[in-house]
Each structure stands twice: as structure tokens, then as C-alpha cells.
Tab-separated table of C-alpha atoms and ligand atoms in Angstrom:
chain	number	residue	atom	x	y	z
A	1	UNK	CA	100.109	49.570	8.823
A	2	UNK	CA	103.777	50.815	8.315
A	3	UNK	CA	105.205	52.545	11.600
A	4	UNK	CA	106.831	55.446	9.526
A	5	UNK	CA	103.795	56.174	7.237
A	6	UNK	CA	101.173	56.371	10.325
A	7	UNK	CA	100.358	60.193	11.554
A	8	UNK	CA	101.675	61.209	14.712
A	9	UNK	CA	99.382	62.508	17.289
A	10	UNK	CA	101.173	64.362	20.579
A	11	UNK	CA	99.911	62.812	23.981
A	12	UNK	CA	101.016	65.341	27.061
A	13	UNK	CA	100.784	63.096	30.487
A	14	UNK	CA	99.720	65.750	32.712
A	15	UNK	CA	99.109	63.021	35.860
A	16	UNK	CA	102.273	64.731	37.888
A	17	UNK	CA	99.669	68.132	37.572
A	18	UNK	CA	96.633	67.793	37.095
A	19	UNK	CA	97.018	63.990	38.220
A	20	UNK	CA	98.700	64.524	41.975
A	21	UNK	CA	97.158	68.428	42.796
A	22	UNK	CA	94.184	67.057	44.431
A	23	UNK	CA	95.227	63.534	45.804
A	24	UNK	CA	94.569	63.561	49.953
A	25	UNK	CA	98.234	61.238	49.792
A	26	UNK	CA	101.001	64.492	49.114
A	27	UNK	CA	104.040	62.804	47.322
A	28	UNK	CA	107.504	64.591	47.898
A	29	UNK	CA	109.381	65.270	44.736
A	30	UNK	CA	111.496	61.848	44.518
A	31	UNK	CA	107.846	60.216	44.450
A	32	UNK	CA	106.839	62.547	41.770
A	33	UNK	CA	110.058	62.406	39.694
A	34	UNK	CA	109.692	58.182	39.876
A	35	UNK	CA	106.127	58.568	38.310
A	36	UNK	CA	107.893	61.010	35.649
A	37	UNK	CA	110.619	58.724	34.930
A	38	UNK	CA	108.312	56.102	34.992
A	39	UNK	CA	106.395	58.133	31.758
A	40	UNK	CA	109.488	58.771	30.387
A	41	UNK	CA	110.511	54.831	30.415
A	42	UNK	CA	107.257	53.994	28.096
A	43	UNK	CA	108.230	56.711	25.909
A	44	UNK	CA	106.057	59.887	27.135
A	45	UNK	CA	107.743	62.622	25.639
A	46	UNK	CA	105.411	65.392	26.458
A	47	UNK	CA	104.796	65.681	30.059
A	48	UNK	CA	103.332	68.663	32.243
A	49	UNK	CA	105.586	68.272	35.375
A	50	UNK	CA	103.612	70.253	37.755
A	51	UNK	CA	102.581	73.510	39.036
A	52	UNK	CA	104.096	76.943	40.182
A	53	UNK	CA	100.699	78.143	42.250
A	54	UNK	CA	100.280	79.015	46.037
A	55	UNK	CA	101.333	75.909	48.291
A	56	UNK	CA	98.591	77.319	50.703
A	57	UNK	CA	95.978	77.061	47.635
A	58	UNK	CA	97.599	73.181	46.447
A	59	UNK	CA	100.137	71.999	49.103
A	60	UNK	CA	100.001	69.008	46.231
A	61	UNK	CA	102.304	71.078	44.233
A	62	UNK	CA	104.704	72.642	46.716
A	63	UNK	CA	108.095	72.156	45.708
A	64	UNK	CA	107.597	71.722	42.114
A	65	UNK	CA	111.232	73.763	41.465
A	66	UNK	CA	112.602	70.474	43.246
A	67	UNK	CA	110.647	68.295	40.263
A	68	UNK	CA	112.170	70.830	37.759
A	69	UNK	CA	115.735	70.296	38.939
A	70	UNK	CA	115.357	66.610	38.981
A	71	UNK	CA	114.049	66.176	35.556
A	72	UNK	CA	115.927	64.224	32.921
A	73	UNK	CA	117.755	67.020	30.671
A	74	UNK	CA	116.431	67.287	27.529
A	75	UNK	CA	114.349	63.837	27.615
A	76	UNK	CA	111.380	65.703	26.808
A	77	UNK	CA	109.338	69.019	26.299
A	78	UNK	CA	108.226	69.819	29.782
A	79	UNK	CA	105.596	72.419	31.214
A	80	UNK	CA	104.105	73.427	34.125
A	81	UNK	CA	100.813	75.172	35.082
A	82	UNK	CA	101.240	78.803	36.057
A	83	UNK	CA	98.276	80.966	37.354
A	84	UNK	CA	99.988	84.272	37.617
A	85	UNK	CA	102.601	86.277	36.800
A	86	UNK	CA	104.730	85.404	39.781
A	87	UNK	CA	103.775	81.335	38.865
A	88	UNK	CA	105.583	82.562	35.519
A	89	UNK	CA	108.563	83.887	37.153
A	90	UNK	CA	109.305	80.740	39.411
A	91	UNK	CA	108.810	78.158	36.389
A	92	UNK	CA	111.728	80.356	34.677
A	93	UNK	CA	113.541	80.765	38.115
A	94	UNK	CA	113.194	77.204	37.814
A	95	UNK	CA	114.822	76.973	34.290
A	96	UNK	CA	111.631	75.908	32.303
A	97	UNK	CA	111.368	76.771	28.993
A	98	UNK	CA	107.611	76.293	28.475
A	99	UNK	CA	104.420	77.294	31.030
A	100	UNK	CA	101.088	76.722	30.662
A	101	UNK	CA	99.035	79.472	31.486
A	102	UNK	CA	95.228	79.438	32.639
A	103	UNK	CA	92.662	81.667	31.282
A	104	UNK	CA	88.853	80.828	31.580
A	105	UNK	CA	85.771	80.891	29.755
A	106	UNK	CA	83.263	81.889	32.721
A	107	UNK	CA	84.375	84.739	34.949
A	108	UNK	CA	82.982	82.800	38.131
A	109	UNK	CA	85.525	80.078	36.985
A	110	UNK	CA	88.224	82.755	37.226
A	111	UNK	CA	86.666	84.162	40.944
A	112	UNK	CA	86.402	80.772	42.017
A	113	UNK	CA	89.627	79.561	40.823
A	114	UNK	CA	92.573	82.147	40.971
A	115	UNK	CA	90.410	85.201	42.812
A	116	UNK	CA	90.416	87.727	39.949
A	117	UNK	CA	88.438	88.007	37.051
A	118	UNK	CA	88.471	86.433	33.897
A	119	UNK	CA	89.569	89.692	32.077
A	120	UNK	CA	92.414	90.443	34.203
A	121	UNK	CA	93.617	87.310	33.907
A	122	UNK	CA	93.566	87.544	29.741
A	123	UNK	CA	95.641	91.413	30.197
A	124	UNK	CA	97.921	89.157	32.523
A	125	UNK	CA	98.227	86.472	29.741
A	126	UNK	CA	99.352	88.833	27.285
A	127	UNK	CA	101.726	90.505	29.702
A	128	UNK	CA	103.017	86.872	30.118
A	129	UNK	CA	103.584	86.627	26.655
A	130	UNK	CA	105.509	89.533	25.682
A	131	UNK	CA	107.916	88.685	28.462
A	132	UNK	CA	107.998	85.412	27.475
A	133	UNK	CA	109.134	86.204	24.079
A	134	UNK	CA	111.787	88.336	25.637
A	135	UNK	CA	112.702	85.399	27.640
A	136	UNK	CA	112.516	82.893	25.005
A	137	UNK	CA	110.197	80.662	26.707
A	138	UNK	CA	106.981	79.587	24.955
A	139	UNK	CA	103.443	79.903	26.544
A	140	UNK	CA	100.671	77.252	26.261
A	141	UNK	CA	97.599	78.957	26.755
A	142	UNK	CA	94.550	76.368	28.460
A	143	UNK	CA	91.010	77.421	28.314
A	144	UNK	CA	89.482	76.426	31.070
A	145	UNK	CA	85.649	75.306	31.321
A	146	UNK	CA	85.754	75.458	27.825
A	147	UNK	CA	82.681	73.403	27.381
A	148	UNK	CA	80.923	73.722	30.520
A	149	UNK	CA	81.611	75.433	33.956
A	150	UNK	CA	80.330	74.195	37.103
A	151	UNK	CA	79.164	77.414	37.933
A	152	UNK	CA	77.859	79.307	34.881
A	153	UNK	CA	76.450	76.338	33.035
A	154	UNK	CA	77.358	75.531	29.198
A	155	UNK	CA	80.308	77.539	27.566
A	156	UNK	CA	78.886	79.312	24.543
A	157	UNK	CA	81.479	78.592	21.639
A	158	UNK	CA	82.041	82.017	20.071
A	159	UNK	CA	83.786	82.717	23.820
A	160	UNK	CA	86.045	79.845	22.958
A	161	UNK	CA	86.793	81.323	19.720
A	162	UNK	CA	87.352	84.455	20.259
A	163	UNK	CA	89.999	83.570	22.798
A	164	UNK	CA	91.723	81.186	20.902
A	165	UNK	CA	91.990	83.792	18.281
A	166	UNK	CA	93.217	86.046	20.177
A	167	UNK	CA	95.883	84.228	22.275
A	168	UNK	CA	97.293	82.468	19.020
A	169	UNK	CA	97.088	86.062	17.266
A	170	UNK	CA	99.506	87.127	20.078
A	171	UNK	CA	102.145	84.405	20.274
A	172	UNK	CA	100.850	81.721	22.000
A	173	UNK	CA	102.339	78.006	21.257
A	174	UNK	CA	99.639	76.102	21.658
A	175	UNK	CA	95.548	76.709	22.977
A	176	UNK	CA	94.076	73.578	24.760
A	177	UNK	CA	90.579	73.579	25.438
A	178	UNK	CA	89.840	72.150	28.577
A	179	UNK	CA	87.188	70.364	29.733
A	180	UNK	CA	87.706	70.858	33.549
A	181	UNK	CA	85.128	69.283	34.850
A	182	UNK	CA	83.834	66.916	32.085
A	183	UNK	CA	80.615	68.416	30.826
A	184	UNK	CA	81.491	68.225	27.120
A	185	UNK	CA	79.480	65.980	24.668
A	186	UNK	CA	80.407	64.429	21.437
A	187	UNK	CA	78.790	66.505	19.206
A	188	UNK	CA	79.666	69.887	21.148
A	189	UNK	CA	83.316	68.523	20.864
A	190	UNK	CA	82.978	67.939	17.305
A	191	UNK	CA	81.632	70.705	16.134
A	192	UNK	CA	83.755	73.693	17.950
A	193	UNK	CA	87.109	71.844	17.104
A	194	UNK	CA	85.630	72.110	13.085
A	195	UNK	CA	84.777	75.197	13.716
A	196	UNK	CA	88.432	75.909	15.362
A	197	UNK	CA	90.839	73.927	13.122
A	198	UNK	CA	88.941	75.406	10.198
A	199	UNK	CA	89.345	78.739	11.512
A	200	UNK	CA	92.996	78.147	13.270
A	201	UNK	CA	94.294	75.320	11.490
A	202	UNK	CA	95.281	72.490	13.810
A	203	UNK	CA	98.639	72.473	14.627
A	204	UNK	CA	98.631	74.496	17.795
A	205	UNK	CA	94.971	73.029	19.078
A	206	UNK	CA	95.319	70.526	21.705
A	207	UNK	CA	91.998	69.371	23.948
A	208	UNK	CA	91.705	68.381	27.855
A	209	UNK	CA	89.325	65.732	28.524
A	210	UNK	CA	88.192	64.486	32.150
A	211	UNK	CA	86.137	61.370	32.506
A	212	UNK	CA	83.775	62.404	34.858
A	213	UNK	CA	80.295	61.195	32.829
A	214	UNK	CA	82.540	58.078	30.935
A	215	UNK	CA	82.220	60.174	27.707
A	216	UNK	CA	85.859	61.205	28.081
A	217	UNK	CA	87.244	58.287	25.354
A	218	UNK	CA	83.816	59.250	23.080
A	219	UNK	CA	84.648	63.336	23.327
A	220	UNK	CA	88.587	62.356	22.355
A	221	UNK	CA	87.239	60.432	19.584
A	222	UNK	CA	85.076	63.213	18.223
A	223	UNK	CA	88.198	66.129	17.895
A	224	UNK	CA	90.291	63.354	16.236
A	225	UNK	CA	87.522	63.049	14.010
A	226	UNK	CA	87.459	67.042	13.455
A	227	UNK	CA	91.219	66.967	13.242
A	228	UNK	CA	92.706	67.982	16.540
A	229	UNK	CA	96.273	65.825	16.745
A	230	UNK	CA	97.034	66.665	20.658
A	231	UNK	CA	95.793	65.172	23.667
A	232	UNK	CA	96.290	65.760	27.415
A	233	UNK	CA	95.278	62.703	29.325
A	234	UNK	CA	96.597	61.540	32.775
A	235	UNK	CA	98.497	58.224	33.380
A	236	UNK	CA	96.458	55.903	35.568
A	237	UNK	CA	92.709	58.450	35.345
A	238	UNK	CA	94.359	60.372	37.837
A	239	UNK	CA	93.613	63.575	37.999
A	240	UNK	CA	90.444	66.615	39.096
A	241	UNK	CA	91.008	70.306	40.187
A	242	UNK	CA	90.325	71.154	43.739
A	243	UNK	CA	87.648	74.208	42.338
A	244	UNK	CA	85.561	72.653	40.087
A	245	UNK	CA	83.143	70.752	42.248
A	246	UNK	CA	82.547	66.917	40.499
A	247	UNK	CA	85.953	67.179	37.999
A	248	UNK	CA	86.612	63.464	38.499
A	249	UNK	CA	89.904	62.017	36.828
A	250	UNK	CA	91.408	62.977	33.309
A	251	UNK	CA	90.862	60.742	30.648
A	252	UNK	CA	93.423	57.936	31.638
A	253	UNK	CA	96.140	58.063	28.977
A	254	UNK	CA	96.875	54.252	29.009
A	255	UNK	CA	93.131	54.669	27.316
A	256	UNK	CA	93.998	57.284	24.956
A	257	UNK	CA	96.926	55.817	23.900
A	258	UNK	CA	94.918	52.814	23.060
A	259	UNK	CA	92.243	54.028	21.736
A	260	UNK	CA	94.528	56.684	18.947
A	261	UNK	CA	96.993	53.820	18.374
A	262	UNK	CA	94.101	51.112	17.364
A	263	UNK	CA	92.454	54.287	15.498
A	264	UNK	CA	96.022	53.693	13.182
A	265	UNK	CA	97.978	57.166	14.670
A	266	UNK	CA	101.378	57.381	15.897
A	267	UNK	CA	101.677	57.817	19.521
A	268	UNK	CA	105.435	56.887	20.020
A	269	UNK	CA	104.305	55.675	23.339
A	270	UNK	CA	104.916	51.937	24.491
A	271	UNK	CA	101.836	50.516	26.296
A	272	UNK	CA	103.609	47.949	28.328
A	273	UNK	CA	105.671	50.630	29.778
A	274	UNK	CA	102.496	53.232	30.545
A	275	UNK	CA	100.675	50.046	32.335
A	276	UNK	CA	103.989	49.780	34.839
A	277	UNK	CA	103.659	53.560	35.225
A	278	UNK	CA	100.060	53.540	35.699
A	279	UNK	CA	100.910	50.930	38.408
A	280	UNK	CA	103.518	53.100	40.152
A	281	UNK	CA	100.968	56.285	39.819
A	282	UNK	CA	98.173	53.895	42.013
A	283	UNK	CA	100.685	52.676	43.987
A	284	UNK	CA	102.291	55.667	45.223
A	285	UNK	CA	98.962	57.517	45.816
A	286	UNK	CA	96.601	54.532	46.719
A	287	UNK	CA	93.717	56.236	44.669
A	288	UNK	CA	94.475	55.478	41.239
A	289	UNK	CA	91.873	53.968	39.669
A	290	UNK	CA	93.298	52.829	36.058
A	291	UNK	CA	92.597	53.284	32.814
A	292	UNK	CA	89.668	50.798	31.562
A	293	UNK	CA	91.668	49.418	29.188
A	294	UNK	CA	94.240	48.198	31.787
A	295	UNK	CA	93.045	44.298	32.360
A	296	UNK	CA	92.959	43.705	28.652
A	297	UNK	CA	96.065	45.370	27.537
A	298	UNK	CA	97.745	43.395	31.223
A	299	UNK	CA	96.558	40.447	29.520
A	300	UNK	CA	98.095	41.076	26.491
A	301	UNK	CA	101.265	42.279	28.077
A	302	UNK	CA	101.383	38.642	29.602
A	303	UNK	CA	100.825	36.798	27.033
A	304	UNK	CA	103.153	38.420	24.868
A	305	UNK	CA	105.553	37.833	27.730
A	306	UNK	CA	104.974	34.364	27.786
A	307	UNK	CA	105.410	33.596	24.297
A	308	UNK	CA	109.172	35.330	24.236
A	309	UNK	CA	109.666	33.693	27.053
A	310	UNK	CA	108.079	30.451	25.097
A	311	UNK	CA	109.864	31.527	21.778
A	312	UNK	CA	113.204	32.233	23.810
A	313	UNK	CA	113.440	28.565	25.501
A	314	UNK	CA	112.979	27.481	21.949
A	315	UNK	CA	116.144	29.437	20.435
A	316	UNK	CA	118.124	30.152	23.092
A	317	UNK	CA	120.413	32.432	21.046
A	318	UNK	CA	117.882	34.520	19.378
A	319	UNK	CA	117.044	36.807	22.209
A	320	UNK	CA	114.768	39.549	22.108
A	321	UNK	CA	113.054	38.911	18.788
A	322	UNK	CA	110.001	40.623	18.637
A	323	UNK	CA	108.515	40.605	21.875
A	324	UNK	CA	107.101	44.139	22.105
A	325	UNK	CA	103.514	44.238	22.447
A	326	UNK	CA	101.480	44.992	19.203
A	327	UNK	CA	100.835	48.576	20.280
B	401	COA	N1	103.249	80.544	43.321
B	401	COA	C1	103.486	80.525	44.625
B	401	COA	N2	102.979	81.390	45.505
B	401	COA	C2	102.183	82.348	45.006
B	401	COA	C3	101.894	82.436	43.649
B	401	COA	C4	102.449	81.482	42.787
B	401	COA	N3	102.204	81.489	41.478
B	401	COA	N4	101.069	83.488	43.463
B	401	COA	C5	100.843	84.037	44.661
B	401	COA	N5	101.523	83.344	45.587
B	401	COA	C6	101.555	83.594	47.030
B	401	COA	C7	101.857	85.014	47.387
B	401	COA	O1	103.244	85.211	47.454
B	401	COA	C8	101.194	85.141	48.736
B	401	COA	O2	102.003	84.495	49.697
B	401	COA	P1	101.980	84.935	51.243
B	401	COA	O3	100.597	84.661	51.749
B	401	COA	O4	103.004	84.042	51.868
B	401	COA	O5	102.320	86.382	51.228
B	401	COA	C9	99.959	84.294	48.566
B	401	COA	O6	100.240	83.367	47.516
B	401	COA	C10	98.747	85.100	48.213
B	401	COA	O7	99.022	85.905	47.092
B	401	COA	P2	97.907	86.731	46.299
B	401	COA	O8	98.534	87.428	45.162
B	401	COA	O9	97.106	87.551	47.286
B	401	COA	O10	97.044	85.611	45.688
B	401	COA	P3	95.690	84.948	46.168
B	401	COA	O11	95.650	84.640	47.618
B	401	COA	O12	94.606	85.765	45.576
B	401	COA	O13	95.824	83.546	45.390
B	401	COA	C11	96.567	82.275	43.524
B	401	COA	C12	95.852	83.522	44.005
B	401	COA	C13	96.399	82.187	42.033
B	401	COA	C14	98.020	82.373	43.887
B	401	COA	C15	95.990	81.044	44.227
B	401	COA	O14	94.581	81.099	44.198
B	401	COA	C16	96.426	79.775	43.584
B	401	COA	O15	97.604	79.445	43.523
B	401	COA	N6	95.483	78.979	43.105
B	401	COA	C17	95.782	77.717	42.502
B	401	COA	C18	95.002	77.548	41.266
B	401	COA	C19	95.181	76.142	40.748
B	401	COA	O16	96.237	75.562	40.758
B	401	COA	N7	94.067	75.566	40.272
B	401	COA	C20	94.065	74.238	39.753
B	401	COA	C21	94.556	74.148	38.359
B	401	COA	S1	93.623	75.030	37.160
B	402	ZN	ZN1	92.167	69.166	34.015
């Protein structure tokens, strides 16, 4: 298929958040900003670089201002979690220009999670976004337990939608329903993101998938089908939230990437380059498990390797010619 004729499809690495904010190994911010540029090298472009929450609640994410000065200017879109207003007000502090901001689709969720309700923290989210527009800085709004809480049991859909609704109604840049601790099916998947991107349209609908019952790949799969076109996913399956008892990893995004390139889309991101960062992510936090797909695509890697390096000793003076990895 032609590069410049495939659809693109937005993958945001969330690993250095969602990835690193329950790891028992705390990385200081040079660790965190070599897994970043280590995303950035393979050609991530959409990266959520942390959080702004209490560093009693997720000493993980202490010192994510320190990330934030660090980061590559203008390299890519970054964002950060925020769970409050005063989250908000660091992150811009910080000189962010985009936060992601939690609501929830179970009040325990909320009680459990940030210690307020799930209705204060909506009238907080649209507080957030009226300042935000003042501010100039664009709010991504993320469902969380949007398909099943740990607590309350399955998320009933019209919840879903009448948040999305009303958060894109009121400025929001983009809703991503979450899937915090990987309840969602298939079929669930499938049919709410119909329902949504017929509603909504599907340019601002992005989904969060964890991996916890291996049906993360299969509940991807089904909002492509629907017509969702962005993905979180965490380099190396990093990745579960310290509240929601058995979140395991995100869905790993050397798997997504896989998985939405071989599908035909457009990721922009260079697998070779996300298996050396999925490397750095295990070795800097010695729990890393890896992607699924990262034997076969190290095989590939290597063998492609091997016949530049084959191709090279034949023609010395062409150097270089075609040795990236079929993506
Ligand atoms: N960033 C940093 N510190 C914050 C903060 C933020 N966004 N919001 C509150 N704090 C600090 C307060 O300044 C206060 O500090 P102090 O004890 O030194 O005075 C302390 O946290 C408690 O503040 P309070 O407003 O009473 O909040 P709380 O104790 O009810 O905690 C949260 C609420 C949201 C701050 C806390 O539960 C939290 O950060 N949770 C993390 C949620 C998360 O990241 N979940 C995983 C991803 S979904
Ligand atoms: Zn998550």
C-alpha cells in the first residue's frame, strides 16, 4: 500500500504516566526523560509525559515539572494527567499547553480514586475548561471505568454518553474512554464507540485499553472497526493505576502499533525504534514485561539488519538503501 494514501491513526504513549505511576522501582526525571526521548527516537509524537497529582498519593510522579522542563521543545504534543484544579495549575506553571483531566463513570471510582465525588469532579472539569480557554491550553477529558469499575460493576453506556456529550459540548479537545482496569469486551467496545462516533463523530474520540484479561489487542480492534482513529497504549505493557484493584498493564503499544500498521493505517511510528524503547522502559524499571509481539518483530529487526549489513558488504558505496523494517 502507498505510505501517503494510508489513513493515519494517532497513538499517545502514555508509559511515562500511566506506565511508571505504579512501578515499586521510582525513576528520577533523567530516567523518565531517556524513556521519552527514547519514544520520541521511533517517532512517538503523542506522548502523555506524566502527572501533576499528590506525591504523597503517587511518589511515582513527583517531580513531573522537572520532566516538563526537560522535554524536547516542540518535538511533540505533550500532556499530563491532572486530577484537580491545583494539578491544572502546576501543568501550566509548568508551561504545558495540554492536560488531561479525569472524570469517572462510577462515583465509588471517584471516592476511591481522587476522594470526592464523581459530580464534583464534572463542576471542577468545566471550571477547568473555561480557564483553560482563557489560558489557551486545551483539555483532554478521560472517562474513567468507562466500561467496567472495579467497584460498581459494568458501566452502563448512556453514562458514557451523556458525558462525552457534555464535555465535547463544552470545549473539550478530545474524550478518551478508558478502560482502567480492563473489563471491556469486544462487542461492548464495538457497539458504544458506534453508538459514540455516530453520535460525536470521531475526530475527538480516543479509547484506553489495559490488557488485564489479554482482550486488550481484540477490544482495540473492535473501535477501529467502529471508527475510533486514537489509541493510548503504553510502550513495553507497562502500565496499572494504584486504585483500581487488578488494572494490569496498558495495552503494550509496540502491539498496537503492529497490529494498526498490518491492519494498513498510518502510525508514523518506526517499530525498530519502539522495540529499543520498550527495552530501555524494562530495563530501567526491571518489570516490564513487553509487548507480545516483541520476539517476532526482534526477529525481524535482525534479519533486516543482517541483510543491509549483507546487501552493504555487497556495494560498499550504496549505504543505507532500504534497510528500514517493513513496518
Ligand atoms: N498536585 C500536587 N499536590 C496536590 C494536588 C496536585 N494536583 N492536589 C492536592 N495536592 C496536595 C495538597 O496541596 C495537600 O498537600 P499537603 O498535605 O502538603 O497540604 C495534599 O495534596 C492533600 O490535598 P487535598 O486537597 O486534601 O487532597 P486529597 O488528600 O483529598 O487528595 C488528590 C486528592 C486528588 C490530590 C489525591 O488523591 C491524588 O493526587 N490522587 C492521585 C490520583 C491518581 O493519580 N490516580 C491515578 C491516575 S487516574
Ligand atoms: Zn490507564
Amino acid at each position: 500500500m502507498n505510505a501517503a494514501k494510508r489513513e493515519q491513526i494517532v497513538v499517545t504513549d502514555v508509559g511515562p504516566r500511566d506506565g511508571l505511576q505504579s512501578q515499586e522501582k521510582i525513576l528520577t526525571p533523567e530516567q523518565r526523560l531517556a524513556l521519552i526521548d527514547a519514544l520520541l527516537l521511533a517517532g512517538v509524537r503523542h506522548l502523555e509525559v506524566g502527572s501533576f497529582v499528590s506525591p504523597k498519593a503517587v511518589p511515582a510522579m513527583a517531580n513531573t515539572d522537572a520532566v516538563v522542563a526537560g522535554l524536547p521543545p516542540q518535538a511533540a504534543h505533550y500532556t499530563a494527567l491532572v486530577p484537580n484544579f491545583k494539578g491544572y495549575e502546576l501543568a501550566r506553571a509548568a508551561g504545558l499547553r495540554s492536560v488531561t483531566m479525569v472524570v469517572y463513570a462510577s462515583d465509588a471510582m471517584s471516592q476511591v480514586n481522587v476522594g470526592k465525588d464523581w459530580l464534583t469532579i464534572e463542576a471542577v472539569t468545566e471550571e477547568m475548561l473555561q480557564q483553560a480557554a482563557g489560558d489557551g491550553i486545551e483539555v483532554i477529558v478521560t472517562v474513567a471505568v468507562a466500561f467496567g469499575c472495579p467497584f460498581a460493576g459494568n458501566t452502563e453506556p448512556a453514562v458514557v454518553e451523556r458525558i462525552v456529550e457534555k464535555f465535547l459540548a463544552r470545549g473539550a479537545a478530545q474524550l478518551v474512554l478508558a478502560d482502567t482496569i480492563g473489563a471491556a469486551n469486544p462487542a461492548q467496545v464495538n457497539t458504544l464507540a458506534r453508538a459514540l462516533v455516530s453520535a460525536q463523530g470521531a475526530a475527538q474520540l480516543g479509547c484506553h485499553f489495559h490488557d488485564t484479561r489479554a482482550l486488550g489487542l481484540a477490544n482495540v480492534y473492535a473501535a477501529v472497526e467502529a471508527g475510533v482513529r486514537r489509541f493510548d497504549a503504553a510502550i513495553g505493557r507497562l502500565g496499572g493505576c494504584p486504585f483500581a484493584p487488578g488494572a494490569a498493564g496498558n495495552v503494550a503499544t509496540e502491539d498496537v502499533v503492529m497490529l494498526l500498521e498490518q491492519l494498513g493505517f498510518d502510525t508514523g511510528i518506526d517499530m525498530a525504534g519502539l522495540l529499543q524503547a520498550a527495552q530501555l522502559a524494562n530495563t530501567l524499571t526491571g518489570a516490564a514485561p513487553g509487548g507480545r509481539a516483541s520476539a517476532w518483530l526482534q526477529k525481524s529487526v535482525d534479519k533486516t539488519a543482517q541483510t543491509a549489513s549483507q546487501r552493504q558488504s555487497q556495494q560498499p558505496l550504496q549505504k543505507d538503501a532500504g534497510d528500514r523494517m517493513p513496518a
